[in-house]
Amino acid sequence: SVFTFGLVDLRAPSAPDYGGCGAAAPLWNAPMYHHASWNAENLGNLFGITLDARGNIYVAAHGLYGTYRPLHHRYGTLGGGATSLTAAGTVYRIDASTGAASVFAVIPGQQTMTINPSFTSGPGLGNIAYDPRNNQFFVSSLEDGKIYRLDASGAILNHFDPLAADNGASGMPPREERVWAVEISNDHLFYSIWNDGNAASPGVIRRISLSGSGDFVPSSDAPVLSVPPQSYVYNGGTPVTDITFSLDGQTLILGTRTMWKDTIAYNHTSATHMATLNGGTWTAIRTQSTGCNSLQGESYGGVAYGEEGGVQESLIWATSADTAVNYGPHGLFGVRTPDFPVTGQANNSFKVPYDPSFVNNGLDDRKGSGGDIEIMRKGACAKITVSQVDCPEDKDQPFTLDLDIQNLSGSDAHYLWLTPCPSSSLPSGAITAQPQPAGIITLPTPLASGDSISTSISLPGNVGGDTVCFQVTLLNKEGDECCTQKVCVDVPACDCAEIVRRKIDCELQADGTIKYTITLTIKNLSHLSSNPYGIAHVSLLPPTGFSPTVYTPSPNPIPPGGTGTVELAYYGTPGPICFNIGLHDESLVECCSPAPICLELPECPPGSDKPDTCALEARVPCSLESDTATIHFTVCNNSNTARTYSWFAADATGAGCSQSLASSDFTPSSGSLGPIPPGGCMTVPITIKCDGFEPGDCAGYQISATYRDEVAPLVCKGVVYRPKPGEAIVTALAKDGFVAELSPHNTTSLTLNLKNPDMERKRVEVFLRDAVGVLGFSSKEAKSPSPLFSQMVVLPPSKEQALVVEAHRLDDGAGALDFTDLEVWASPAESQRRGEASLIAPVRLSGERSDRNLSVEGIRLEQADTPRVAMTVSTVAGRQYKIEHCPTIGRQWSLSHATTSDAHIKPDGSFEGTGGNVTCYVDCDPDSPTMFFRFVESQ
């Protein structure tokens, strides 16, 4: 068998094996393992490799290998067959315990093309990366130039198509659209664009931010590094095929791969590059001609950090041809980090042949062929993120940093200690400083392993514009070290300006072009410099698409320390743009430029101020009779044109559930909705299997829908669960996906079905509320609705009983919401607590929006005998009003007991409008840090 994948133990290199090139060069036959199934027939050709947090290995099918040796050009039988398009898109999972390979995911879109004279299929996949923070994967496809996002089960969540959209044609997109390398660092996805790799068309590294849920943020997509070109490039170019980062995120290593033709790989003239982050900018600082041949490097495109003597990141490994002499062996080429050359070949290296039988005067045919390399590294003992950097208010005052610290050490931390970094550990160009507070800080409560805290620290005011590194040490109860983590942050040079707000409006022009009006709110920070000046002129670089290219801000000038606005006119198409602005004084002598501005331009004209929305049952029980649950996924099109949405269902991690769902558990698992007319909604019922659930089990799921590949999908999530023994089961009949539909100030009847699964009589207390506080509930007999409704219900043994509740729409529609969630609890009467919701289902908020907005004329805090808040509201005669309060603007708004001399307060806390202003007084707690109030108007 010819193996296409293997394990090599690189943990303990021996110093005598570190040497130079030539026939006498030492070769290190490191311990190597191949499972019997890791052969060309079973797995086929592979390139990309990654590992998850548990040590499982993931390898990606790949077809672009050379033909100059009798290699086995095919895809794996396990994935579908030698020329199968399914196998061409397959990602395999190698079990960490058994080594058994299985199909993990299939990336769609592979189409037939001739790869080399003897091999016709899809081109396969580029590389794969694991995101430990969100427990997900990213895979690049060489066929369509897209990056696919996968969850931990292998289900495709969505994808991102950088630059121009794929045209759907068979074969690879143009080189300037091809994506190969992918890697995660500090909540960003870095990826490579192939290009040619020469000086006229160098490779490019781009970066896109990930949201809190791990999704793509398309508006953040931007280039960050131009790859140093090769002086000689074959016809297929020299793409970057692998990226690896240092643990502190300040250094990246790039592996390039020679392509003799677009579909045929080679070796010769491919290097390994090192780049560092300084002042927010990535700069290539070293280029190694990998291997021991003189033709500008022999890299096969895989790179990884390795250890020596137990010290991480001591070595930089690359897959390489001609590691010792100009005919071999092909294998792994490891250089000590300090020995990585500024340019040219490394003087010394470790050389691990793919074929241990190779000798330096042996046969050329035994040298093998190379792909990717991935090395498992010890994880960080803490995850520390700088979530915010605030500039000082005055010159020479300190910078304020917000740190988010997650303890991953395995021990409880009781203390925090901030110290400068040793100079030997600093990345190139970085400095260190003593953060404040200095000394040992006692944490308010012990920080358990896995838990997180947020804290604010400060750095000296003279470090603006520098990359500053410092150490954060967690100490246990006895003061012993739990762990120490280095943190590096690019401190802004706060002597220019800050863009504090951005607003985009668009207008369709008569000729079909789109004019975007981009309003920037600019704070002039030159008061923090040695030469303060007013901002009188704003110029655009590059000016392409902007007309004019020079603008006058308002006020003019924006004074030092002051804030002003500028309106830019851009003519273009929807999608991401990035540009620079130059800020100048009145004489055009003083000027500066803040960080580049990246925006996502919307479609135009918009149908409304609202985005499209989706809804489904957020929590629903399994039927005891059918072992299934039925949900209703609804999409509302809020644009001004008809749209058709593609949707698919998948398991959702992070729901705190013990079960997971496969694609086969959804019927249907994917489909389309539409065309949905402007302002309309459409619903599809989906059945979820839960036959393997034990009582109390649950599983999270999500449904994603998009009408265009380049647009981030709508994602709605929910939970399906098996009720616990004795738990009352609550369902509600859904019509067109909703349990009710309400327009402003109207009322409807809600029918809840309560089922007692026990053989004995049960008393339960049923609670209702809605998620956003626009509904009130009452019994048919009661006249005044309550935001939180409860009623005691007696359920006969093994019977269903209907509970009818009146639902009242309390708002006037000014919030422009499409849905709210009805939340229902059915708790045993004796428990006196609501526990977890039994049902969460959508209610549609429909009808014409009122043109009237409640006008609060004034609010003030009065210090009478008891502190109170005075609020004045403009009322309409005959309408009913009440005041509610909430400490967080969350879901649980409560009635405020108000007094007023302008109107009569009724027993239910409401009052009738007078047609004029009414001033109300509400007592407040002076020890409460925040409290929010709102007026609710009803007819």
PDB file of C-alpha atoms in Angstrom, residues 592-725:
ATOM      1  CA  CYS A 592      -2.608  62.313   9.598  1.00  0.00           C
ATOM      2  CA  SER A 593      -4.550  59.169   8.712  1.00  0.00           C
ATOM      3  CA  PRO A 594      -6.433  56.924  11.148  1.00  0.00           C
ATOM      4  CA  ALA A 595      -6.773  53.173  10.611  1.00  0.00           C
ATOM      5  CA  PRO A 596      -8.289  52.016   7.289  1.00  0.00           C
ATOM      6  CA  ILE A 597     -12.090  52.100   7.201  1.00  0.00           C
ATOM      7  CA  CYS A 598     -13.895  48.932   6.082  1.00  0.00           C
ATOM      8  CA  LEU A 599     -17.636  48.950   5.408  1.00  0.00           C
ATOM      9  CA  GLU A 600     -20.314  46.619   4.064  1.00  0.00           C
ATOM     10  CA  LEU A 601     -22.406  48.511   1.503  1.00  0.00           C
ATOM     11  CA  PRO A 602     -26.057  47.378   1.563  1.00  0.00           C
ATOM     12  CA  GLU A 603     -28.330  46.618  -1.339  1.00  0.00           C
ATOM     13  CA  CYS A 604     -30.255  49.602  -2.641  1.00  0.00           C
ATOM     14  CA  PRO A 605     -32.955  50.726  -2.616  1.00  0.00           C
ATOM     15  CA  PRO A 606     -33.874  49.081   0.683  1.00  0.00           C
ATOM     16  CA  GLY A 607     -37.436  47.887   1.032  1.00  0.00           C
ATOM     17  CA  SER A 608     -37.621  49.210   4.578  1.00  0.00           C
ATOM     18  CA  ASP A 609     -35.450  50.007   7.533  1.00  0.00           C
ATOM     19  CA  LYS A 610     -35.699  46.390   8.682  1.00  0.00           C
ATOM     20  CA  PRO A 611     -33.591  43.384   7.738  1.00  0.00           C
ATOM     21  CA  ASP A 612     -35.208  40.123   6.710  1.00  0.00           C
ATOM     22  CA  THR A 613     -36.203  37.990   9.680  1.00  0.00           C
ATOM     23  CA  CYS A 614     -36.839  34.362  10.569  1.00  0.00           C
ATOM     24  CA  ALA A 615     -38.761  32.618  13.321  1.00  0.00           C
ATOM     25  CA  LEU A 616     -39.358  29.126  14.668  1.00  0.00           C
ATOM     26  CA  GLU A 617     -40.333  27.363  17.878  1.00  0.00           C
ATOM     27  CA  ALA A 618     -37.383  28.078  20.171  1.00  0.00           C
ATOM     28  CA  ARG A 619     -38.310  25.307  22.611  1.00  0.00           C
ATOM     29  CA  VAL A 620     -40.675  22.444  21.797  1.00  0.00           C
ATOM     30  CA  PRO A 621     -41.337  19.029  23.425  1.00  0.00           C
ATOM     31  CA  CYS A 622     -41.117  15.646  21.727  1.00  0.00           C
ATOM     32  CA  SER A 623     -44.357  13.774  21.247  1.00  0.00           C
ATOM     33  CA  LEU A 624     -44.481  10.699  23.472  1.00  0.00           C
ATOM     34  CA  GLU A 625     -46.518   8.880  20.825  1.00  0.00           C
ATOM     35  CA  SER A 626     -44.420   9.514  17.706  1.00  0.00           C
ATOM     36  CA  ASP A 627     -40.948  10.297  19.127  1.00  0.00           C
ATOM     37  CA  THR A 628     -40.912  13.402  16.941  1.00  0.00           C
ATOM     38  CA  ALA A 629     -41.447  17.116  17.261  1.00  0.00           C
ATOM     39  CA  THR A 630     -42.736  19.403  14.521  1.00  0.00           C
ATOM     40  CA  ILE A 631     -41.406  22.930  14.187  1.00  0.00           C
ATOM     41  CA  HIS A 632     -42.298  25.670  11.718  1.00  0.00           C
ATOM     42  CA  PHE A 633     -39.517  27.697  10.136  1.00  0.00           C
ATOM     43  CA  THR A 634     -40.718  31.068   8.842  1.00  0.00           C
ATOM     44  CA  VAL A 635     -38.842  33.635   6.747  1.00  0.00           C
ATOM     45  CA  CYS A 636     -40.143  37.181   6.235  1.00  0.00           C
ATOM     46  CA  ASN A 637     -38.878  39.176   3.247  1.00  0.00           C
ATOM     47  CA  ASN A 638     -38.624  42.838   4.244  1.00  0.00           C
ATOM     48  CA  SER A 639     -37.102  44.025   0.952  1.00  0.00           C
ATOM     49  CA  ASN A 640     -38.951  45.604  -1.962  1.00  0.00           C
ATOM     50  CA  THR A 641     -38.374  42.677  -4.358  1.00  0.00           C
ATOM     51  CA  ALA A 642     -39.426  39.043  -4.324  1.00  0.00           C
ATOM     52  CA  ARG A 643     -36.811  36.643  -2.975  1.00  0.00           C
ATOM     53  CA  THR A 644     -36.315  32.882  -2.884  1.00  0.00           C
ATOM     54  CA  TYR A 645     -34.371  31.516   0.081  1.00  0.00           C
ATOM     55  CA  SER A 646     -32.363  28.296   0.288  1.00  0.00           C
ATOM     56  CA  TRP A 647     -32.425  26.786   3.762  1.00  0.00           C
ATOM     57  CA  PHE A 648     -30.935  23.834   5.614  1.00  0.00           C
ATOM     58  CA  ALA A 649     -31.221  22.370   9.099  1.00  0.00           C
ATOM     59  CA  ALA A 650     -28.316  21.374  11.329  1.00  0.00           C
ATOM     60  CA  ASP A 651     -27.405  20.480  14.878  1.00  0.00           C
ATOM     61  CA  ALA A 652     -26.476  23.502  17.030  1.00  0.00           C
ATOM     62  CA  THR A 653     -23.796  23.197  19.687  1.00  0.00           C
ATOM     63  CA  GLY A 654     -23.723  25.377  22.772  1.00  0.00           C
ATOM     64  CA  ALA A 655     -27.369  24.784  23.768  1.00  0.00           C
ATOM     65  CA  GLY A 656     -26.371  22.971  26.996  1.00  0.00           C
ATOM     66  CA  CYS A 657     -27.905  19.731  25.712  1.00  0.00           C
ATOM     67  CA  SER A 658     -26.778  16.115  25.966  1.00  0.00           C
ATOM     68  CA  GLN A 659     -27.970  14.997  22.509  1.00  0.00           C
ATOM     69  CA  SER A 660     -26.968  15.976  18.993  1.00  0.00           C
ATOM     70  CA  LEU A 661     -28.885  15.795  15.736  1.00  0.00           C
ATOM     71  CA  ALA A 662     -27.774  14.476  12.367  1.00  0.00           C
ATOM     72  CA  SER A 663     -29.012  15.744   9.025  1.00  0.00           C
ATOM     73  CA  SER A 664     -31.116  12.565   8.729  1.00  0.00           C
ATOM     74  CA  ASP A 665     -33.022  13.538  11.898  1.00  0.00           C
ATOM     75  CA  PHE A 666     -34.704  16.425  10.030  1.00  0.00           C
ATOM     76  CA  THR A 667     -37.519  15.819   7.518  1.00  0.00           C
ATOM     77  CA  PRO A 668     -36.966  17.679   5.281  1.00  0.00           C
ATOM     78  CA  SER A 669     -33.411  18.739   6.112  1.00  0.00           C
ATOM     79  CA  SER A 670     -33.130  21.401   3.401  1.00  0.00           C
ATOM     80  CA  GLY A 671     -35.121  23.097   0.706  1.00  0.00           C
ATOM     81  CA  SER A 672     -36.234  26.458  -0.585  1.00  0.00           C
ATOM     82  CA  LEU A 673     -38.852  29.037   0.366  1.00  0.00           C
ATOM     83  CA  GLY A 674     -40.203  31.350  -2.262  1.00  0.00           C
ATOM     84  CA  PRO A 675     -40.532  33.382  -4.162  1.00  0.00           C
ATOM     85  CA  ILE A 676     -41.636  35.364  -1.090  1.00  0.00           C
ATOM     86  CA  PRO A 677     -43.255  38.658  -2.129  1.00  0.00           C
ATOM     87  CA  PRO A 678     -42.047  41.974  -0.676  1.00  0.00           C
ATOM     88  CA  GLY A 679     -43.222  42.285   2.915  1.00  0.00           C
ATOM     89  CA  GLY A 680     -44.462  38.681   2.913  1.00  0.00           C
ATOM     90  CA  CYS A 681     -43.620  35.603   4.958  1.00  0.00           C
ATOM     91  CA  MET A 682     -43.501  31.893   4.128  1.00  0.00           C
ATOM     92  CA  THR A 683     -43.330  28.861   6.407  1.00  0.00           C
ATOM     93  CA  VAL A 684     -42.090  25.280   6.068  1.00  0.00           C
ATOM     94  CA  PRO A 685     -42.939  22.580   8.655  1.00  0.00           C
ATOM     95  CA  ILE A 686     -39.987  20.408   9.715  1.00  0.00           C
ATOM     96  CA  THR A 687     -40.180  17.167  11.675  1.00  0.00           C
ATOM     97  CA  ILE A 688     -37.338  16.360  14.080  1.00  0.00           C
ATOM     98  CA  LYS A 689     -36.688  12.801  15.271  1.00  0.00           C
ATOM     99  CA  CYS A 690     -35.968  12.387  18.986  1.00  0.00           C
ATOM    100  CA  ASP A 691     -36.445   8.619  19.351  1.00  0.00           C
ATOM    101  CA  GLY A 692     -33.114   8.174  21.128  1.00  0.00           C
ATOM    102  CA  PHE A 693     -33.842  10.761  23.808  1.00  0.00           C
ATOM    103  CA  GLU A 694     -34.182   9.771  27.446  1.00  0.00           C
ATOM    104  CA  PRO A 695     -36.488  11.810  29.716  1.00  0.00           C
ATOM    105  CA  GLY A 696     -34.791  15.154  30.365  1.00  0.00           C
ATOM    106  CA  ASP A 697     -32.614  14.951  27.231  1.00  0.00           C
ATOM    107  CA  CYS A 698     -32.534  17.798  24.733  1.00  0.00           C
ATOM    108  CA  ALA A 699     -30.790  18.804  21.513  1.00  0.00           C
ATOM    109  CA  GLY A 700     -30.136  22.195  19.976  1.00  0.00           C
ATOM    110  CA  TYR A 701     -30.867  22.835  16.319  1.00  0.00           C
ATOM    111  CA  GLN A 702     -30.614  25.717  13.906  1.00  0.00           C
ATOM    112  CA  ILE A 703     -32.156  26.545  10.559  1.00  0.00           C
ATOM    113  CA  SER A 704     -30.186  28.792   8.202  1.00  0.00           C
ATOM    114  CA  ALA A 705     -31.558  30.535   5.125  1.00  0.00           C
ATOM    115  CA  THR A 706     -30.068  32.833   2.522  1.00  0.00           C
ATOM    116  CA  TYR A 707     -31.255  34.270  -0.789  1.00  0.00           C
ATOM    117  CA  ARG A 708     -27.740  34.925  -2.115  1.00  0.00           C
ATOM    118  CA  ASP A 709     -24.370  33.331  -1.386  1.00  0.00           C
ATOM    119  CA  GLU A 710     -22.657  36.610  -0.580  1.00  0.00           C
ATOM    120  CA  VAL A 711     -25.247  37.600   2.028  1.00  0.00           C
ATOM    121  CA  ALA A 712     -24.897  36.346   5.597  1.00  0.00           C
ATOM    122  CA  PRO A 713     -27.680  33.842   6.274  1.00  0.00           C
ATOM    123  CA  LEU A 714     -30.623  34.250   8.583  1.00  0.00           C
ATOM    124  CA  VAL A 715     -30.127  31.809  11.458  1.00  0.00           C
ATOM    125  CA  CYS A 716     -32.821  30.832  13.949  1.00  0.00           C
ATOM    126  CA  LYS A 717     -32.051  28.410  16.759  1.00  0.00           C
ATOM    127  CA  GLY A 718     -34.154  26.238  19.028  1.00  0.00           C
ATOM    128  CA  VAL A 719     -34.192  23.279  21.390  1.00  0.00           C
ATOM    129  CA  VAL A 720     -36.195  20.048  21.185  1.00  0.00           C
ATOM    130  CA  TYR A 721     -36.494  18.063  24.431  1.00  0.00           C
ATOM    131  CA  ARG A 722     -37.973  14.923  25.977  1.00  0.00           C
ATOM    132  CA  PRO A 723     -40.163  15.902  28.969  1.00  0.00           C
ATOM    133  CA  LYS A 724     -39.115  14.596  32.367  1.00  0.00           C
ATOM    134  CA  PRO A 725     -41.322  12.050  34.150  1.00  0.00           C
TER     135      PRO A 725
END
